[in-house]
Coordinates of C-alpha atoms in Angstrom, one line a residue:
Chain A
M1 CA -20.1 40.4 -63.1
C2 CA -16.7 40.4 -61.8
T3 CA -15.4 37.0 -62.5
V4 CA -13.2 37.1 -59.6
C5 CA -12.7 37.4 -55.8
G6 CA -11.7 41.3 -56.7
C7 CA -7.8 40.4 -57.1
G8 CA -7.8 38.7 -60.4
E9 CA -9.2 40.8 -63.1
G10 CA -7.9 40.1 -66.4
E11 CA -6.3 36.9 -65.7
V12 CA -9.4 34.6 -67.1
R13 CA -7.9 32.2 -70.1
I14 CA -9.9 30.0 -71.8
E15 CA -7.6 27.4 -73.9
G16 CA -7.7 28.1 -77.7
A17 CA -9.2 31.5 -77.2
E18 CA -6.9 34.3 -78.7
K19 CA -6.9 36.4 -75.8
R20 CA -7.8 36.6 -72.4
V21 CA -11.5 37.1 -71.9
N22 CA -12.1 38.9 -69.1
G23 CA -11.9 42.8 -69.2
H24 CA -14.2 43.3 -72.1
H25 CA -17.1 42.4 -70.0
H26 CA -16.1 45.0 -67.5
P27 CA -17.3 48.0 -68.9
H28 CA -16.6 50.2 -65.8
E29 CA -16.9 53.1 -67.8
H30 CA -17.3 56.4 -65.5
H31 CA -19.5 58.2 -68.3
P32 CA -20.1 62.0 -67.6
H33 CA -23.7 63.0 -66.9
D34 CA -25.2 65.8 -68.7
H35 CA -27.9 66.8 -66.4
H36 CA -29.1 69.5 -68.8
G37 CA -32.4 69.2 -70.3
H38 CA -32.8 65.9 -68.9
D39 CA -36.4 64.8 -68.2
H40 CA -36.8 64.2 -64.7
G41 CA -40.3 62.5 -65.0
H42 CA -41.9 66.0 -63.8
H43 CA -44.0 67.2 -66.6
G44 CA -41.2 67.7 -69.3
H45 CA -40.1 70.8 -67.7
D46 CA -36.4 71.9 -68.4
H47 CA -34.5 71.9 -65.2
H48 CA -31.6 73.9 -66.2
D49 CA -29.1 74.2 -63.4
H50 CA -32.3 73.0 -61.2
H51 CA -30.7 71.4 -58.2
H52 CA -32.9 69.0 -56.0
G53 CA -32.2 69.7 -52.5
E54 CA -32.6 67.2 -49.5
G55 CA -36.1 66.7 -48.9
Q56 CA -37.2 69.0 -51.6
G57 CA -40.1 68.7 -53.7
V58 CA -40.1 69.0 -57.6
H59 CA -40.9 72.8 -58.2
S60 CA -43.4 72.9 -61.3
G61 CA -45.3 75.9 -61.9
Q62 CA -47.1 76.9 -58.9
D63 CA -46.9 73.4 -57.6
L64 CA -44.5 71.2 -55.3
H65 CA -44.7 67.6 -56.7
F66 CA -43.5 64.9 -54.2
G67 CA -43.8 61.0 -55.6
Q68 CA -42.4 62.0 -58.9
G69 CA -38.8 61.4 -58.4
P70 CA -37.2 58.1 -59.9
A71 CA -38.5 56.1 -57.3
R72 CA -41.9 57.2 -57.6
A73 CA -42.5 57.4 -54.0
H74 CA -41.7 59.5 -50.9
A75 CA -40.0 58.0 -48.2
P76 CA -39.6 60.0 -45.2
G77 CA -36.2 60.9 -44.2
M78 CA -34.9 60.3 -47.7
S79 CA -35.2 62.6 -50.6
Q80 CA -37.8 61.0 -53.2
A81 CA -36.2 62.6 -56.1
R82 CA -32.7 61.2 -54.9
M83 CA -34.1 57.9 -54.4
V84 CA -33.8 55.2 -57.3
A85 CA -35.5 51.9 -56.9
I86 CA -33.2 49.2 -58.0
E87 CA -34.6 45.5 -56.7
T88 CA -32.2 43.7 -58.6
D89 CA -30.3 40.7 -57.3
I90 CA -26.6 41.6 -57.0
L91 CA -25.7 38.3 -59.2
A92 CA -28.6 39.4 -61.8
K93 CA -25.6 39.9 -64.6
N94 CA -24.5 36.1 -63.8
D95 CA -27.8 34.8 -63.6
G96 CA -28.8 36.2 -67.0
Y97 CA -25.9 34.6 -68.5
A98 CA -26.6 31.2 -66.9
R99 CA -30.2 31.5 -68.5
I100 CA -28.5 32.1 -71.9
N101 CA -26.7 28.9 -71.4
R102 CA -29.4 27.0 -70.0
Q103 CA -31.6 27.8 -73.0
R104 CA -28.3 26.6 -75.3
F105 CA -28.3 23.2 -73.5
A106 CA -32.0 22.9 -73.7
E107 CA -32.2 23.5 -77.5
A108 CA -29.3 21.0 -78.3
G109 CA -30.7 18.3 -75.5
I110 CA -27.5 18.6 -73.8
L111 CA -27.4 17.6 -69.9
A112 CA -25.0 19.8 -68.1
L113 CA -23.9 19.3 -64.7
N114 CA -21.5 21.4 -62.6
L115 CA -19.3 19.4 -60.4
V116 CA -18.1 21.3 -57.1
S117 CA -16.0 19.9 -54.4
S118 CA -12.9 20.8 -52.3
P119 CA -9.5 20.4 -54.1
G120 CA -8.4 16.9 -53.9
S121 CA -11.9 15.2 -53.6
G122 CA -10.9 13.2 -56.8
K123 CA -13.4 14.9 -59.4
T124 CA -10.8 14.4 -62.2
T125 CA -10.1 10.9 -61.4
L126 CA -14.0 10.1 -61.2
L127 CA -14.6 12.0 -64.3
C128 CA -12.0 9.8 -66.1
K129 CA -13.2 6.7 -64.7
T130 CA -17.0 7.8 -65.7
I131 CA -15.7 8.3 -69.3
A132 CA -13.9 5.6 -69.4
L133 CA -17.0 3.5 -68.4
L134 CA -19.2 5.3 -70.7
G135 CA -17.1 4.3 -74.0
S136 CA -18.7 5.7 -76.7
R137 CA -22.4 5.2 -75.4
W138 CA -22.9 8.8 -75.3
P139 CA -21.5 11.9 -76.8
L140 CA -19.6 13.8 -73.9
G141 CA -17.7 17.2 -73.4
V142 CA -15.7 18.5 -70.3
I143 CA -15.0 22.0 -69.1
E144 CA -12.4 22.1 -66.7
G145 CA -12.2 24.9 -64.1
D146 CA -8.6 25.8 -62.1
Q147 CA -6.9 28.5 -61.4
Q148 CA -4.0 27.8 -63.3
T149 CA -2.6 24.6 -65.5
A150 CA -4.4 22.7 -68.2
N151 CA -3.3 19.5 -66.4
D152 CA -7.1 18.5 -65.8
A153 CA -8.0 18.9 -69.6
M154 CA -5.1 17.0 -70.7
R155 CA -6.1 14.3 -68.5
I156 CA -9.6 14.1 -69.6
R157 CA -8.2 14.4 -73.4
E158 CA -6.3 11.2 -72.7
T159 CA -9.7 9.4 -72.4
G160 CA -10.8 10.6 -75.8
A161 CA -13.4 13.1 -74.6
P162 CA -13.3 16.7 -75.7
A163 CA -12.4 19.2 -73.0
I164 CA -11.4 22.5 -72.7
Q165 CA -9.7 24.2 -69.7
I166 CA -10.7 27.8 -68.1
N167 CA -8.1 29.2 -65.8
T168 CA -9.4 31.7 -63.5
G169 CA -6.4 33.2 -62.9
K170 CA -6.8 34.0 -59.0
G171 CA -10.5 33.6 -59.3
C172 CA -12.2 31.2 -57.0
H173 CA -14.9 30.1 -59.0
L174 CA -16.4 29.6 -62.5
D175 CA -19.4 32.2 -63.6
A176 CA -21.9 31.8 -66.4
H177 CA -20.1 33.9 -68.6
M178 CA -16.8 32.2 -68.5
V179 CA -18.8 29.2 -69.1
G180 CA -20.8 30.7 -72.2
H181 CA -17.2 31.5 -73.9
A182 CA -16.2 27.8 -73.1
I183 CA -19.3 26.5 -74.8
D184 CA -18.3 28.7 -77.8
H185 CA -15.1 27.0 -78.1
L186 CA -15.9 23.5 -76.9
K187 CA -19.2 23.4 -79.1
P188 CA -20.6 20.2 -77.2
E189 CA -22.3 17.6 -79.4
P190 CA -26.3 17.7 -79.3
F191 CA -27.6 15.4 -77.0
S192 CA -24.4 15.1 -75.0
V193 CA -23.4 15.2 -71.3
L194 CA -21.4 17.9 -70.5
F195 CA -19.4 17.8 -67.2
I196 CA -18.5 21.2 -65.8
E197 CA -15.7 20.6 -63.2
N198 CA -15.8 23.8 -60.8
V199 CA -12.8 25.2 -59.3
G200 CA -12.0 23.2 -56.1
N201 CA -13.8 25.2 -53.5
L202 CA -16.5 24.5 -51.2
V203 CA -17.6 27.8 -50.5
C204 CA -17.9 30.5 -53.8
P205 CA -19.2 28.0 -56.6
A206 CA -22.5 27.4 -54.9
A207 CA -23.8 31.2 -55.1
F208 CA -22.9 31.2 -59.0
D209 CA -25.4 29.6 -61.5
L210 CA -23.7 28.5 -64.6
G211 CA -27.0 27.1 -66.5
E212 CA -26.5 23.4 -65.4
A213 CA -29.3 21.0 -64.8
A214 CA -27.9 20.3 -61.2
K215 CA -25.0 20.8 -58.9
V216 CA -23.4 17.5 -58.1
A217 CA -21.2 17.9 -55.0
V218 CA -18.2 15.4 -54.6
L219 CA -17.2 14.7 -51.1
S220 CA -14.4 12.2 -50.5
V221 CA -14.2 10.3 -47.0
T222 CA -10.9 11.8 -46.2
E223 CA -12.4 15.3 -45.8
G224 CA -14.0 14.4 -42.4
E225 CA -17.9 13.8 -41.4
D226 CA -18.6 17.4 -40.6
K227 CA -17.8 18.9 -43.8
P228 CA -21.7 19.3 -45.1
L229 CA -21.8 21.3 -41.8
K230 CA -18.9 23.6 -42.3
Y231 CA -19.8 24.3 -45.8
P232 CA -23.7 24.1 -46.1
D233 CA -24.1 26.5 -48.7
M234 CA -22.4 23.9 -51.0
F235 CA -24.7 21.1 -50.0
A236 CA -27.6 22.9 -50.0
A237 CA -27.1 23.7 -53.4
A238 CA -26.5 20.4 -54.8
E239 CA -29.0 17.7 -55.9
L240 CA -26.3 14.8 -55.9
V241 CA -23.7 14.2 -53.4
L242 CA -20.9 11.5 -54.4
L243 CA -19.3 10.5 -51.2
N244 CA -16.1 9.3 -53.1
K245 CA -13.2 7.2 -52.0
V246 CA -15.2 5.0 -49.8
D247 CA -12.4 2.2 -50.5
L248 CA -10.5 4.3 -48.1
A249 CA -13.0 4.3 -45.2
P250 CA -11.5 1.4 -43.4
H251 CA -8.2 3.2 -43.2
C252 CA -9.6 6.6 -42.1
D253 CA -11.7 5.7 -39.2
V254 CA -14.9 7.5 -40.5
D255 CA -18.3 6.7 -40.3
L256 CA -19.9 6.9 -43.5
D257 CA -23.5 7.1 -42.3
A258 CA -22.5 10.1 -40.5
Y259 CA -21.5 11.8 -43.6
E260 CA -24.9 11.4 -45.1
R261 CA -26.7 12.5 -42.0
N262 CA -24.9 15.7 -42.0
A263 CA -25.4 16.2 -45.8
R264 CA -29.0 15.5 -45.0
R265 CA -29.2 17.9 -42.2
V266 CA -28.4 21.0 -44.6
N267 CA -30.2 19.5 -47.4
P268 CA -33.0 16.8 -46.5
S269 CA -33.8 16.4 -50.3
V270 CA -30.3 15.4 -51.3
E271 CA -29.4 12.3 -53.2
I272 CA -26.3 10.6 -52.0
L273 CA -24.4 7.7 -53.8
R274 CA -21.5 6.2 -52.2
V275 CA -18.8 5.6 -54.9
S276 CA -15.0 4.6 -55.4
A277 CA -13.4 6.0 -58.7
R278 CA -10.4 3.8 -58.3
T279 CA -12.2 0.3 -57.4
G280 CA -15.5 1.1 -59.4
E281 CA -17.6 0.4 -56.4
G282 CA -20.9 2.1 -56.8
M283 CA -19.9 3.6 -60.1
E284 CA -23.0 1.6 -61.8
A285 CA -25.5 3.8 -59.4
W286 CA -23.7 7.0 -60.5
L287 CA -24.3 6.0 -64.3
G288 CA -27.9 4.9 -63.7
W289 CA -28.2 8.6 -62.1
L290 CA -26.8 10.2 -65.0
D291 CA -28.9 7.9 -67.6
A292 CA -32.1 9.0 -65.7
R293 CA -31.0 12.9 -65.8
R294 CA -29.9 12.4 -69.5
G295 CA -33.4 10.5 -70.3
E296 CA -34.9 13.8 -68.6
A297 CA -33.1 16.3 -70.8
L298 CA -33.9 14.0 -73.9
T299 CA -37.5 14.0 -73.1
R300 CA -37.7 18.0 -72.8
A301 CA -35.7 18.3 -76.2
R302 CA -38.3 15.8 -77.8
E303 CA -41.2 18.0 -76.1
A304 CA -39.6 21.1 -77.7
A305 CA -39.4 19.5 -81.2
E306 CA -42.9 18.2 -80.8
R307 CA -44.3 21.7 -80.2
R308 CA -42.4 23.1 -82.9
L309 CA -43.7 20.4 -85.2
A310 CA -47.2 21.3 -84.0
A311 CA -46.6 24.9 -84.7
I312 CA -45.5 24.1 -88.3
S313 CA -48.3 21.9 -88.9
E314 CA -50.7 24.8 -87.7
A315 CA -49.2 27.2 -90.0
Q316 CA -49.8 24.7 -93.0
V317 CA -53.3 24.7 -92.4
G318 CA -53.3 28.3 -93.8
R319 CA -52.0 27.3 -97.1
I320 CA -54.4 28.1 -100.2
P321 CA -55.7 25.0 -101.8
A322 CA -54.5 24.4 -105.2
Chain B
M1 CA -16.9 34.3 -49.8
H2 CA -16.4 36.5 -52.6
E3 CA -17.6 39.8 -51.1
I4 CA -15.5 42.0 -53.4
S5 CA -17.0 40.5 -56.5
L6 CA -20.2 40.8 -55.4
C7 CA -19.2 44.6 -54.8
E8 CA -18.2 44.8 -58.4
G9 CA -21.5 43.4 -59.1
I10 CA -23.1 46.3 -57.3
L11 CA -21.0 49.1 -59.1
Q12 CA -21.8 47.3 -62.1
I13 CA -25.8 48.0 -61.5
V14 CA -25.4 51.2 -60.0
E15 CA -23.4 52.3 -63.2
D16 CA -26.2 50.8 -65.3
A17 CA -28.9 52.7 -63.2
A18 CA -26.7 56.0 -63.5
K19 CA -27.5 56.1 -67.3
R20 CA -31.0 54.8 -67.1
D21 CA -32.1 57.2 -64.4
A22 CA -29.4 60.0 -64.9
F23 CA -27.9 60.6 -61.6
S24 CA -23.8 61.4 -61.2
A25 CA -23.2 60.3 -57.7
V26 CA -24.8 58.1 -54.9
R27 CA -24.9 58.9 -51.5
R28 CA -26.5 55.5 -50.1
V29 CA -26.8 52.1 -51.1
R30 CA -29.4 50.0 -49.3
L31 CA -28.8 46.1 -49.8
E32 CA -30.9 43.1 -48.5
I33 CA -28.8 40.3 -47.6
G34 CA -30.4 37.2 -46.4
R35 CA -29.2 35.0 -43.6
F36 CA -28.5 32.2 -45.9
S37 CA -27.2 34.3 -48.8
G38 CA -23.4 33.1 -47.6
V39 CA -22.4 36.8 -47.6
E40 CA -20.3 37.9 -44.9
V41 CA -21.5 41.7 -44.1
G42 CA -18.3 42.6 -42.4
A43 CA -16.1 41.5 -45.6
L44 CA -19.0 43.2 -47.9
R45 CA -18.6 46.6 -46.0
F46 CA -14.9 46.6 -46.2
G47 CA -15.2 45.5 -49.9
F48 CA -17.7 48.1 -50.8
D49 CA -15.4 51.1 -49.5
V50 CA -12.4 49.6 -51.5
V51 CA -14.4 48.9 -55.0
M52 CA -16.6 52.1 -54.9
K53 CA -13.2 54.3 -54.7
G54 CA -13.2 56.5 -57.7
S55 CA -16.4 55.6 -58.8
L56 CA -19.8 57.4 -58.8
A57 CA -20.5 55.9 -55.5
E58 CA -17.1 56.9 -54.0
G59 CA -18.0 57.5 -50.1
A60 CA -21.5 56.3 -50.4
A61 CA -22.9 54.8 -47.0
L62 CA -23.9 51.4 -47.4
E63 CA -27.0 50.2 -45.5
I64 CA -27.5 46.6 -45.1
I65 CA -30.9 45.3 -44.2
E66 CA -30.5 41.9 -42.8
V67 CA -33.2 39.5 -44.0
P68 CA -33.9 36.3 -41.3
G69 CA -33.5 32.7 -42.3
E70 CA -36.8 31.1 -42.9
A71 CA -37.3 27.3 -43.4
Y72 CA -40.1 24.8 -44.0
C73 CA -39.8 22.0 -41.3
F74 CA -40.8 18.5 -42.8
D75 CA -41.3 17.2 -39.4
C76 CA -44.2 19.5 -38.1
G77 CA -44.9 21.0 -41.5
E78 CA -44.6 24.6 -40.0
S79 CA -42.5 27.4 -41.5
V80 CA -39.9 28.6 -38.8
V81 CA -37.2 31.5 -38.5
I82 CA -33.7 29.8 -37.9
G83 CA -30.4 31.2 -37.5
E84 CA -28.3 28.7 -39.4
R85 CA -29.0 26.1 -42.2
F86 CA -28.8 23.3 -39.9
D87 CA -30.4 24.3 -36.9
P88 CA -33.3 22.0 -35.6
C89 CA -36.6 23.3 -36.0
P90 CA -37.6 25.7 -32.8
R91 CA -40.8 24.2 -32.4
C92 CA -40.5 20.6 -32.7
G93 CA -37.0 20.0 -32.5
G94 CA -37.0 18.1 -36.0
A95 CA -33.9 18.1 -38.0
R96 CA -35.2 18.2 -41.4
L97 CA -35.6 21.6 -42.6
S98 CA -35.5 23.3 -46.0
P99 CA -34.9 26.9 -46.3
T100 CA -37.7 29.1 -47.8
G101 CA -36.3 32.6 -47.2
G102 CA -33.2 34.5 -46.5
T103 CA -31.2 33.6 -49.4
E104 CA -31.7 36.9 -50.8
M105 CA -28.5 39.2 -52.0
R106 CA -30.4 42.5 -53.6
I107 CA -29.9 46.0 -54.1
R108 CA -33.3 47.7 -52.8
D109 CA -32.7 51.4 -53.8
L110 CA -30.0 54.1 -53.8
E111 CA -30.0 57.7 -52.6
V112 CA -28.3 59.8 -55.4
I113 CA -27.8 63.3 -56.8

């Protein structure tokens, strides 16, 4: 999967990585095809210089065979010999990388969260405050996604938490492949909480699974109550909405209930917490949510370990008695 | 959204299929795009022509099958067809709907030579 909006190829940088990571996963090789001696699935005949015309069956001995083209079907109006069934999601490549990331997180008992929002919603400040409140209670890690600068990773590192910056160049979202590279470099500790701060953008990051346990949408009260309706995909994809900067609500003439109503209109099951990273209001509930989700990740890791132990015990049954 | 990026994904899948199924050119690409997939069909068509240029799918026709949006209504307990994620239920007027179909972004098949 291309990582960018079509315009930024070769510009992805991961802090600490020797070279730019994009490009090598773009094997757009335009391979020459050798059509001689190919087995097209029709009785192993050699089809040298055999061109299948439109709507024409495959000639084999005395017979004409339909339904033996690559699609194994014959659709009227389309030459079956020229139909290839694909049935693949366009984002299949990204989803494959996301599965690998998710597997890595599960094995290490890591809770990975994908923080999404528009630019300026206060994601980084919220993260800094969260890290400060957690202190050394849990191991933490942060992956910062931005088009340019390592400012956010530096801000996170000032709190003492390990962080790595991904610059997407002209790209508008993080994808699972970039995150896989970032994990290689960051090496998050087992049983840690890994925050992945996505590029500030309420559109594209919604579609890209990074392997996270949940998407957390940060929405600040200065953005307007109708944001969930204007950008429904993002709020539909999120499991939790943090309504941030609630301390500014009296100055912004906004209706906090309307924010919640609109978020639930696009996502009836979404959880919503009102917080202010600046004053600390509501942060306890957010930490409680994190604790519960981390507990689930740990339980899954424990269950996997127990299954492994049980398998070892079972294998030991087969030992030859002394 | 990122329609050009999606077209890059399409090209990659087409190139993989070309290796597997041994074809040298693509005449037609059929996609299924769901109502709730977040894909802007007009932008996708524009991006398709640009991205396929110089590839084995240059000049290929793009056929898009638009899949309607389906949702489950928590109020009346029925599956209904809606146009937007936040549309009210056409049966009972309820506002609590959860999309169940129409999120697909898939390549269905190719016509190749």
